[in-house]
Amino acid sequence: MTTRSQIDSTERTERTIAERHLDAGGADYLLLAGVNDANVQELARVFGIRVVLRGDDLILSGEASRVERAVPVIRRLIELARLREPFDARDVSRLAEEFERRGDEVGVPSPQSDLRIALPGSRKLITPKSAGQTRYLETIYEHDIVIGIGPAGTGKTYLAVAAAVDMLYRKRVKRIILARPAVEAGENLGFLPGDMQDKVDPYLRPLYDALEDMMPSERVQRVLEEGTIEIAPLAYMRGRTLSDAFVILDEAQNATTAQMKMFLTRLGVNSRVVITGDKTQIDLPRREDSGLLEVERILTGIEGIAFVYLDGADVIRHRLVKDIIRAYARIDEPEEIA
């Protein structure tokens, strides 16, 4: 018979307090700790341990099992800090989650990697923040047509725009065309003020935002006026041939099957197409009319066309966005039959 003292002894063993000292020599300590120690605090929160940066040592203390789970993640962060790769508290929690899912397969980006996009005139260095984003960006550079599918916040549009601007600066394409279907999702387009351009601009705003985050505002205005970059509703693509262009169709889940066929057949010589969409946010009256769902069925396996799937682990917004996505996913799951 198990006695109470034996149970208490077992619990004490499981909760043995451990302390580990990790060598952080050569790391950028400000980068490692984060602004106002935000990275250190996030590590402590995620793993439920105490984390202290003292000299060249990063000291972890807490329950042995929690400390051991934290060690490989923190070693990876130290490597990043030695490479002077920027990261913040959101990246800390994302990396911890990736280790939970994939273990030692999680890699560290190389400073010589082609996936580091440094845009002229911008201090921003754009790099993928997760394994899924790395795969997505690599695929964009390697294929003529890429279809990125995943939930909100996974960087589908942002990384595609970054790759497009990069290729424009390198003169690999002569223009960028960004398109979105102007689908009414509970709001009536006809009641919005202004002319037709004023009415559709709110639907295209996320594309403007991505551009303005990567280029000086006066440069954005100039290339838009010159037509080097064009932002337009999907319907405006009809009848055109898009050559020497990087073309992005955003929010493709709201393109009808006819619109999707029209868009894909616009592809001209020396052009690339990236299609992004979220199958959980279809605003069409009938879900089955989504062109994104159809291309997923009929275009898989065609050489030159690649599908990339992103998930909650690739979300780069506020950490609560992941939890919100998971909560809605549980609601959308069909109930199991008893």
mmCIF file of C-alpha atoms in Angstrom:
data_model
loop_
_atom_site.group_PDB
_atom_site.id
_atom_site.type_symbol
_atom_site.label_atom_id
_atom_site.label_comp_id
_atom_site.label_asym_id
_atom_site.label_seq_id
_atom_site.Cartn_x
_atom_site.Cartn_y
_atom_site.Cartn_z
ATOM 1 C CA MET A 1 0.000 0.000 0.000
ATOM 2 C CA THR A 2 1.360 3.427 -0.990
ATOM 3 C CA THR A 3 1.708 5.749 1.976
ATOM 4 C CA ARG A 4 1.229 9.494 2.014
ATOM 5 C CA SER A 5 4.937 9.987 2.748
ATOM 6 C CA GLN A 6 5.829 7.969 -0.372
ATOM 7 C CA ILE A 7 3.510 10.116 -2.505
ATOM 8 C CA ASP A 8 5.020 13.306 -1.081
ATOM 9 C CA SER A 9 8.502 11.919 -1.742
ATOM 10 C CA THR A 10 7.585 11.174 -5.375
ATOM 11 C CA GLU A 11 6.189 14.686 -5.877
ATOM 12 C CA ARG A 12 9.338 16.212 -4.386
ATOM 13 C CA THR A 13 11.479 14.130 -6.763
ATOM 14 C CA GLU A 14 9.423 15.259 -9.792
ATOM 15 C CA ARG A 15 9.758 18.867 -8.643
ATOM 16 C CA THR A 16 13.486 18.775 -7.955
ATOM 17 C CA ILE A 17 14.945 22.230 -8.304
ATOM 18 C CA ALA A 18 17.736 22.372 -10.865
ATOM 19 C CA GLU A 19 20.139 25.090 -11.967
ATOM 20 C CA ARG A 20 21.914 25.261 -15.309
ATOM 21 C CA HIS A 21 24.576 27.737 -16.442
ATOM 22 C CA LEU A 22 24.711 28.283 -20.214
ATOM 23 C CA ASP A 23 27.709 30.032 -21.786
ATOM 24 C CA ALA A 24 26.548 33.179 -23.607
ATOM 25 C CA GLY A 25 30.051 34.433 -24.421
ATOM 26 C CA GLY A 26 30.250 36.295 -27.740
ATOM 27 C CA ALA A 27 26.521 36.994 -27.839
ATOM 28 C CA ASP A 28 25.027 40.461 -28.203
ATOM 29 C CA TYR A 29 23.712 40.733 -24.649
ATOM 30 C CA LEU A 30 21.235 43.528 -25.392
ATOM 31 C CA LEU A 31 19.808 41.472 -28.246
ATOM 32 C CA LEU A 32 19.720 38.325 -26.123
ATOM 33 C CA ALA A 33 17.998 39.955 -23.144
ATOM 34 C CA GLY A 34 15.717 42.142 -25.258
ATOM 35 C CA VAL A 35 14.473 45.661 -24.614
ATOM 36 C CA ASN A 36 13.789 46.004 -20.880
ATOM 37 C CA ASP A 37 14.707 42.302 -20.550
ATOM 38 C CA ALA A 38 11.602 41.362 -22.548
ATOM 39 C CA ASN A 39 13.186 38.204 -24.019
ATOM 40 C CA VAL A 40 14.377 36.960 -20.643
ATOM 41 C CA GLN A 41 10.949 37.607 -19.129
ATOM 42 C CA GLU A 42 9.256 35.758 -21.991
ATOM 43 C CA LEU A 43 11.525 32.738 -21.463
ATOM 44 C CA ALA A 44 10.639 32.737 -17.777
ATOM 45 C CA ARG A 45 6.922 32.943 -18.613
ATOM 46 C CA VAL A 46 6.925 30.268 -21.308
ATOM 47 C CA PHE A 47 8.847 27.663 -19.299
ATOM 48 C CA GLY A 48 7.859 28.659 -15.758
ATOM 49 C CA ILE A 49 11.475 29.031 -14.602
ATOM 50 C CA ARG A 50 13.812 31.777 -13.383
ATOM 51 C CA VAL A 51 16.193 33.196 -16.012
ATOM 52 C CA VAL A 52 19.080 35.506 -15.118
ATOM 53 C CA LEU A 53 21.775 36.911 -17.420
ATOM 54 C CA ARG A 54 24.934 37.395 -15.345
ATOM 55 C CA GLY A 55 28.183 38.183 -17.124
ATOM 56 C CA ASP A 56 28.806 35.524 -19.782
ATOM 57 C CA ASP A 57 26.362 33.122 -18.116
ATOM 58 C CA LEU A 58 22.655 32.665 -18.643
ATOM 59 C CA ILE A 59 21.441 31.013 -15.439
ATOM 60 C CA LEU A 60 18.273 28.885 -15.449
ATOM 61 C CA SER A 61 16.662 27.639 -12.255
ATOM 62 C CA GLY A 62 13.409 25.868 -11.502
ATOM 63 C CA GLU A 63 11.850 22.424 -11.751
ATOM 64 C CA ALA A 64 14.343 20.098 -13.420
ATOM 65 C CA SER A 65 11.988 19.046 -16.217
ATOM 66 C CA ARG A 66 11.122 22.656 -17.080
ATOM 67 C CA VAL A 67 14.771 23.715 -17.071
ATOM 68 C CA GLU A 68 15.724 20.845 -19.405
ATOM 69 C CA ARG A 69 12.936 21.798 -21.827
ATOM 70 C CA ALA A 70 14.227 25.374 -21.886
ATOM 71 C CA VAL A 71 17.902 24.533 -22.475
ATOM 72 C CA PRO A 72 17.831 23.755 -26.249
ATOM 73 C CA VAL A 73 15.632 26.788 -26.953
ATOM 74 C CA ILE A 74 17.917 29.133 -25.037
ATOM 75 C CA ARG A 75 21.014 27.673 -26.694
ATOM 76 C CA ARG A 76 19.437 28.441 -30.056
ATOM 77 C CA LEU A 77 18.701 32.026 -28.959
ATOM 78 C CA ILE A 78 22.316 32.429 -27.839
ATOM 79 C CA GLU A 79 23.442 31.291 -31.302
ATOM 80 C CA LEU A 80 21.150 33.867 -32.908
ATOM 81 C CA ALA A 81 22.515 36.588 -30.617
ATOM 82 C CA ARG A 82 26.073 35.603 -31.586
ATOM 83 C CA LEU A 83 25.117 35.920 -35.269
ATOM 84 C CA ARG A 84 23.540 39.320 -34.475
ATOM 85 C CA GLU A 85 20.237 38.037 -35.869
ATOM 86 C CA PRO A 86 17.430 40.269 -34.521
ATOM 87 C CA PHE A 87 14.617 38.652 -32.521
ATOM 88 C CA ASP A 88 12.087 39.738 -29.932
ATOM 89 C CA ALA A 89 9.757 38.232 -27.306
ATOM 90 C CA ARG A 90 7.326 37.015 -29.967
ATOM 91 C CA ASP A 91 10.142 35.131 -31.663
ATOM 92 C CA VAL A 92 11.107 33.589 -28.315
ATOM 93 C CA SER A 93 7.648 32.098 -27.771
ATOM 94 C CA ARG A 94 7.441 31.000 -31.425
ATOM 95 C CA LEU A 95 10.807 29.245 -31.218
ATOM 96 C CA ALA A 96 9.763 27.511 -27.994
ATOM 97 C CA GLU A 97 6.627 26.240 -29.695
ATOM 98 C CA GLU A 98 8.598 24.995 -32.702
ATOM 99 C CA PHE A 99 10.894 23.023 -30.413
ATOM 100 C CA GLU A 100 7.851 21.457 -28.744
ATOM 101 C CA ARG A 101 6.594 20.339 -32.148
ATOM 102 C CA ARG A 102 9.797 19.536 -34.052
ATOM 103 C CA GLY A 103 12.648 19.201 -31.570
ATOM 104 C CA ASP A 104 16.190 19.447 -32.911
ATOM 105 C CA GLU A 105 14.982 19.862 -36.506
ATOM 106 C CA VAL A 106 14.578 23.588 -35.785
ATOM 107 C CA GLY A 107 17.416 25.391 -37.488
ATOM 108 C CA VAL A 108 19.238 28.692 -37.152
ATOM 109 C CA PRO A 109 19.259 31.009 -40.172
ATOM 110 C CA SER A 110 22.682 31.660 -41.669
ATOM 111 C CA PRO A 111 23.839 35.275 -41.984
ATOM 112 C CA GLN A 112 24.804 34.472 -45.601
ATOM 113 C CA SER A 113 21.313 33.167 -46.400
ATOM 114 C CA ASP A 114 19.571 34.484 -49.520
ATOM 115 C CA LEU A 115 16.447 34.714 -47.360
ATOM 116 C CA ARG A 116 17.695 37.871 -45.660
ATOM 117 C CA ILE A 117 16.010 40.606 -47.696
ATOM 118 C CA ALA A 118 17.707 44.003 -47.273
ATOM 119 C CA LEU A 119 15.763 46.602 -49.242
ATOM 120 C CA PRO A 120 17.505 49.812 -50.427
ATOM 121 C CA GLY A 121 16.320 52.914 -48.591
ATOM 122 C CA SER A 122 14.957 50.885 -45.689
ATOM 123 C CA ARG A 123 16.618 50.012 -42.398
ATOM 124 C CA LYS A 124 14.417 46.953 -42.123
ATOM 125 C CA LEU A 125 16.013 43.546 -42.643
ATOM 126 C CA ILE A 126 13.276 41.094 -43.610
ATOM 127 C CA THR A 127 13.844 37.464 -42.629
ATOM 128 C CA PRO A 128 11.463 34.529 -42.209
ATOM 129 C CA LYS A 129 10.592 33.968 -38.557
ATOM 130 C CA SER A 130 9.648 30.287 -38.612
ATOM 131 C CA ALA A 131 10.366 27.069 -40.482
ATOM 132 C CA GLY A 132 7.120 27.459 -42.412
ATOM 133 C CA GLN A 133 7.938 31.018 -43.459
ATOM 134 C CA THR A 134 11.430 29.930 -44.532
ATOM 135 C CA ARG A 135 9.939 27.190 -46.719
ATOM 136 C CA TYR A 136 7.389 29.665 -48.132
ATOM 137 C CA LEU A 137 9.994 32.280 -49.088
ATOM 138 C CA GLU A 138 12.330 29.668 -50.586
ATOM 139 C CA THR A 139 9.446 28.349 -52.692
ATOM 140 C CA ILE A 140 8.592 31.844 -53.970
ATOM 141 C CA TYR A 141 12.137 32.270 -55.318
ATOM 142 C CA GLU A 142 12.160 28.784 -56.880
ATOM 143 C CA HIS A 143 8.733 28.507 -58.590
ATOM 144 C CA ASP A 144 6.738 30.480 -61.154
ATOM 145 C CA ILE A 145 3.419 30.033 -59.332
ATOM 146 C CA VAL A 146 3.190 29.666 -55.547
ATOM 147 C CA ILE A 147 -0.020 29.231 -53.600
ATOM 148 C CA GLY A 148 0.363 30.043 -49.902
ATOM 149 C CA ILE A 149 -2.468 28.858 -47.670
ATOM 150 C CA GLY A 150 -2.723 29.532 -43.961
ATOM 151 C CA PRO A 151 -4.413 31.521 -41.186
ATOM 152 C CA ALA A 152 -4.165 35.239 -40.492
ATOM 153 C CA GLY A 153 -0.851 36.558 -39.243
ATOM 154 C CA THR A 154 1.428 33.966 -40.842
ATOM 155 C CA GLY A 155 3.128 36.493 -43.138
ATOM 156 C CA LYS A 156 1.668 35.195 -46.406
ATOM 157 C CA THR A 157 1.134 38.626 -47.946
ATOM 158 C CA TYR A 158 3.995 40.470 -46.241
ATOM 159 C CA LEU A 159 6.699 38.014 -47.334
ATOM 160 C CA ALA A 160 5.291 37.843 -50.867
ATOM 161 C CA VAL A 161 5.396 41.647 -51.147
ATOM 162 C CA ALA A 162 8.949 41.662 -49.730
ATOM 163 C CA ALA A 163 10.078 39.142 -52.356
ATOM 164 C CA ALA A 164 8.361 41.176 -55.076
ATOM 165 C CA VAL A 165 10.072 44.426 -54.037
ATOM 166 C CA ASP A 166 13.405 42.597 -53.786
ATOM 167 C CA MET A 167 13.055 41.236 -57.329
ATOM 168 C CA LEU A 168 12.033 44.675 -58.607
ATOM 169 C CA TYR A 169 15.135 46.293 -57.090
ATOM 170 C CA ARG A 170 17.298 43.508 -58.577
ATOM 171 C CA LYS A 171 15.641 44.123 -61.992
ATOM 172 C CA ARG A 172 14.462 40.532 -62.213
ATOM 173 C CA VAL A 173 10.999 41.921 -62.969
ATOM 174 C CA LYS A 174 9.930 45.296 -64.370
ATOM 175 C CA ARG A 175 6.781 45.818 -62.319
ATOM 176 C CA ILE A 176 4.717 44.575 -59.425
ATOM 177 C CA ILE A 177 0.976 44.008 -59.601
ATOM 178 C CA LEU A 178 -0.954 43.496 -56.370
ATOM 179 C CA ALA A 179 -4.581 42.399 -56.625
ATOM 180 C CA ARG A 180 -7.409 41.558 -54.251
ATOM 181 C CA PRO A 181 -11.015 40.552 -54.808
ATOM 182 C CA ALA A 182 -13.316 43.330 -53.551
ATOM 183 C CA VAL A 183 -15.798 41.118 -51.762
ATOM 184 C CA GLU A 184 -18.428 42.554 -49.435
ATOM 185 C CA ALA A 185 -18.140 40.820 -46.081
ATOM 186 C CA GLY A 186 -21.164 42.233 -44.309
ATOM 187 C CA GLU A 187 -20.570 45.792 -45.544
ATOM 188 C CA ASN A 188 -22.327 47.187 -48.604
ATOM 189 C CA LEU A 189 -19.850 48.524 -51.146
ATOM 190 C CA GLY A 190 -22.417 50.816 -52.735
ATOM 191 C CA PHE A 191 -22.933 52.819 -49.556
ATOM 192 C CA LEU A 192 -19.246 53.714 -49.149
ATOM 193 C CA PRO A 193 -18.488 57.383 -50.017
ATOM 194 C CA GLY A 194 -16.563 58.544 -53.078
ATOM 195 C CA ASP A 195 -15.990 57.294 -56.613
ATOM 196 C CA MET A 196 -15.258 53.665 -57.536
ATOM 197 C CA GLN A 197 -11.539 53.947 -56.642
ATOM 198 C CA ASP A 198 -12.452 55.421 -53.255
ATOM 199 C CA LYS A 199 -14.879 52.550 -52.697
ATOM 200 C CA VAL A 200 -12.372 49.779 -53.415
ATOM 201 C CA ASP A 201 -9.326 51.358 -51.710
ATOM 202 C CA PRO A 202 -10.324 50.092 -48.232
ATOM 203 C CA TYR A 203 -10.172 46.521 -49.569
ATOM 204 C CA LEU A 204 -6.653 47.165 -50.904
ATOM 205 C CA ARG A 205 -5.338 48.958 -47.797
ATOM 206 C CA PRO A 206 -3.370 45.939 -46.438
ATOM 207 C CA LEU A 207 -1.334 45.891 -49.659
ATOM 208 C CA TYR A 208 -0.521 49.599 -49.330
ATOM 209 C CA ASP A 209 0.459 48.993 -45.688
ATOM 210 C CA ALA A 210 2.890 46.223 -46.616
ATOM 211 C CA LEU A 211 4.533 48.388 -49.296
ATOM 212 C CA GLU A 212 4.827 51.425 -47.028
ATOM 213 C CA ASP A 213 6.525 49.268 -44.394
ATOM 214 C CA MET A 214 9.278 48.370 -46.876
ATOM 215 C CA MET A 215 9.819 51.502 -48.935
ATOM 216 C CA PRO A 216 10.075 55.229 -48.160
ATOM 217 C CA SER A 217 6.644 56.835 -48.573
ATOM 218 C CA GLU A 218 7.809 59.207 -51.338
ATOM 219 C CA ARG A 219 9.226 56.221 -53.244
ATOM 220 C CA VAL A 220 5.930 54.339 -52.888
ATOM 221 C CA GLN A 221 4.008 57.323 -54.225
ATOM 222 C CA ARG A 222 6.382 57.702 -57.176
ATOM 223 C CA VAL A 223 6.294 54.056 -58.298
ATOM 224 C CA LEU A 224 2.502 54.013 -58.005
ATOM 225 C CA GLU A 225 2.232 57.131 -60.182
ATOM 226 C CA GLU A 226 4.701 55.670 -62.710
ATOM 227 C CA GLY A 227 2.810 52.362 -62.828
ATOM 228 C CA THR A 228 5.877 50.377 -61.752
ATOM 229 C CA ILE A 229 3.715 49.098 -58.917
ATOM 230 C CA GLU A 230 -0.015 48.700 -59.427
ATOM 231 C CA ILE A 231 -2.581 47.908 -56.746
ATOM 232 C CA ALA A 232 -6.006 47.050 -58.098
ATOM 233 C CA PRO A 233 -9.124 44.936 -57.557
ATOM 234 C CA LEU A 234 -8.987 41.487 -59.139
ATOM 235 C CA ALA A 235 -11.717 42.424 -61.628
ATOM 236 C CA TYR A 236 -9.320 44.926 -63.239
ATOM 237 C CA MET A 237 -7.067 42.069 -64.405
ATOM 238 C CA ARG A 238 -9.512 40.824 -67.039
ATOM 239 C CA GLY A 239 -8.250 40.946 -70.641
ATOM 240 C CA ARG A 240 -4.629 41.716 -69.721
ATOM 241 C CA THR A 241 -1.351 39.841 -70.268
ATOM 242 C CA LEU A 242 1.028 40.302 -67.357
ATOM 243 C CA SER A 243 4.630 39.960 -68.602
ATOM 244 C CA ASP A 244 7.900 40.768 -66.775
ATOM 245 C CA ALA A 245 5.883 41.129 -63.603
ATOM 246 C CA PHE A 246 5.624 39.832 -60.069
ATOM 247 C CA VAL A 247 1.897 39.380 -59.518
ATOM 248 C CA ILE A 248 0.291 38.769 -56.120
ATOM 249 C CA LEU A 249 -3.332 37.794 -55.601
ATOM 250 C CA ASP A 250 -4.168 38.348 -51.947
ATOM 251 C CA GLU A 251 -7.233 37.024 -50.062
ATOM 252 C CA ALA A 252 -7.702 34.493 -52.863
ATOM 253 C CA GLN A 253 -10.259 32.525 -50.859
ATOM 254 C CA ASN A 254 -12.748 35.222 -51.927
ATOM 255 C CA ALA A 255 -12.031 34.885 -55.647
ATOM 256 C CA THR A 256 -14.670 32.860 -57.472
ATOM 257 C CA THR A 257 -13.659 29.886 -59.597
ATOM 258 C CA ALA A 258 -14.193 31.962 -62.767
ATOM 259 C CA GLN A 259 -12.101 34.837 -61.407
ATOM 260 C CA MET A 260 -9.304 32.469 -60.404
ATOM 261 C CA LYS A 261 -9.160 30.920 -63.878
ATOM 262 C CA MET A 262 -9.134 34.409 -65.413
ATOM 263 C CA PHE A 263 -6.309 35.497 -63.113
ATOM 264 C CA LEU A 264 -4.090 32.456 -63.661
ATOM 265 C CA THR A 265 -4.389 32.729 -67.435
ATOM 266 C CA ARG A 266 -3.034 36.326 -67.323
ATOM 267 C CA LEU A 267 0.490 34.955 -66.714
ATOM 268 C CA GLY A 268 2.925 36.221 -69.339
ATOM 269 C CA VAL A 269 6.605 35.725 -70.175
ATOM 270 C CA ASN A 270 9.098 36.169 -67.298
ATOM 271 C CA SER A 271 6.398 36.586 -64.676
ATOM 272 C CA ARG A 272 5.832 35.098 -61.248
ATOM 273 C CA VAL A 273 2.569 34.662 -59.409
ATOM 274 C CA VAL A 274 1.951 34.300 -55.697
ATOM 275 C CA ILE A 275 -1.570 33.508 -54.528
ATOM 276 C CA THR A 276 -2.371 33.819 -50.822
ATOM 277 C CA GLY A 277 -5.474 32.800 -48.946
ATOM 278 C CA ASP A 278 -7.075 31.546 -45.763
ATOM 279 C CA LYS A 279 -9.646 28.790 -46.228
ATOM 280 C CA THR A 280 -11.241 29.618 -42.859
ATOM 281 C CA GLN A 281 -12.208 33.149 -43.972
ATOM 282 C CA ILE A 282 -14.268 32.648 -47.121
ATOM 283 C CA ASP A 283 -16.773 35.507 -47.468
ATOM 284 C CA LEU A 284 -18.481 34.298 -50.652
ATOM 285 C CA PRO A 285 -22.192 33.435 -50.384
ATOM 286 C CA ARG A 286 -21.343 29.790 -51.113
ATOM 287 C CA ARG A 287 -18.091 28.357 -49.750
ATOM 288 C CA GLU A 288 -17.809 25.863 -52.593
ATOM 289 C CA ASP A 289 -17.549 28.751 -55.115
ATOM 290 C CA SER A 290 -14.088 29.688 -53.790
ATOM 291 C CA GLY A 291 -11.440 29.561 -56.512
ATOM 292 C CA LEU A 292 -8.805 28.819 -53.877
ATOM 293 C CA LEU A 293 -10.500 25.552 -52.973
ATOM 294 C CA GLU A 294 -10.736 24.606 -56.639
ATOM 295 C CA VAL A 295 -7.065 25.256 -57.506
ATOM 296 C CA GLU A 296 -6.090 23.197 -54.474
ATOM 297 C CA ARG A 297 -8.005 20.300 -56.005
ATOM 298 C CA ILE A 298 -6.966 20.604 -59.648
ATOM 299 C CA LEU A 299 -3.476 22.166 -59.792
ATOM 300 C CA THR A 300 -1.619 19.980 -57.301
ATOM 301 C CA GLY A 301 1.212 18.075 -58.965
ATOM 302 C CA ILE A 302 1.779 20.421 -61.919
ATOM 303 C CA GLU A 303 5.478 21.197 -62.396
ATOM 304 C CA GLY A 304 6.247 24.852 -61.671
ATOM 305 C CA ILE A 305 3.277 25.265 -59.347
ATOM 306 C CA ALA A 306 3.891 24.822 -55.619
ATOM 307 C CA PHE A 307 1.574 24.823 -52.609
ATOM 308 C CA VAL A 308 2.876 25.951 -49.216
ATOM 309 C CA TYR A 309 0.792 25.463 -46.067
ATOM 310 C CA LEU A 310 1.357 27.653 -43.018
ATOM 311 C CA ASP A 311 -0.214 27.111 -39.609
ATOM 312 C CA GLY A 312 -0.456 28.549 -36.097
ATOM 313 C CA ALA A 313 3.268 28.005 -35.467
ATOM 314 C CA ASP A 314 4.001 30.564 -38.207
ATOM 315 C CA VAL A 315 1.837 33.359 -36.747
ATOM 316 C CA ILE A 316 3.937 36.492 -36.169
ATOM 317 C CA ARG A 317 1.343 38.784 -34.622
ATOM 318 C CA HIS A 318 0.487 39.092 -30.931
ATOM 319 C CA ARG A 319 0.952 35.757 -29.145
ATOM 320 C CA LEU A 320 -2.793 35.630 -28.391
ATOM 321 C CA VAL A 321 -3.544 35.388 -32.130
ATOM 322 C CA LYS A 322 -2.336 31.769 -32.064
ATOM 323 C CA ASP A 323 -4.724 30.943 -29.240
ATOM 324 C CA ILE A 324 -7.592 32.695 -31.040
ATOM 325 C CA ILE A 325 -6.912 30.741 -34.243
ATOM 326 C CA ARG A 326 -6.866 27.469 -32.316
ATOM 327 C CA ALA A 327 -10.117 28.345 -30.526
ATOM 328 C CA TYR A 328 -11.916 29.000 -33.809
ATOM 329 C CA ALA A 329 -10.376 25.858 -35.343
ATOM 330 C CA ARG A 330 -11.905 23.785 -32.533
ATOM 331 C CA ILE A 331 -15.323 25.278 -33.251
ATOM 332 C CA ASP A 332 -14.973 24.546 -36.980
ATOM 333 C CA GLU A 333 -13.981 20.900 -36.398
ATOM 334 C CA PRO A 334 -16.843 18.470 -37.045
ATOM 335 C CA GLU A 335 -18.199 16.917 -33.874
ATOM 336 C CA GLU A 336 -17.190 13.303 -33.372
ATOM 337 C CA ILE A 337 -19.980 10.745 -33.575
ATOM 338 C CA ALA A 338 -20.304 8.917 -30.279
#
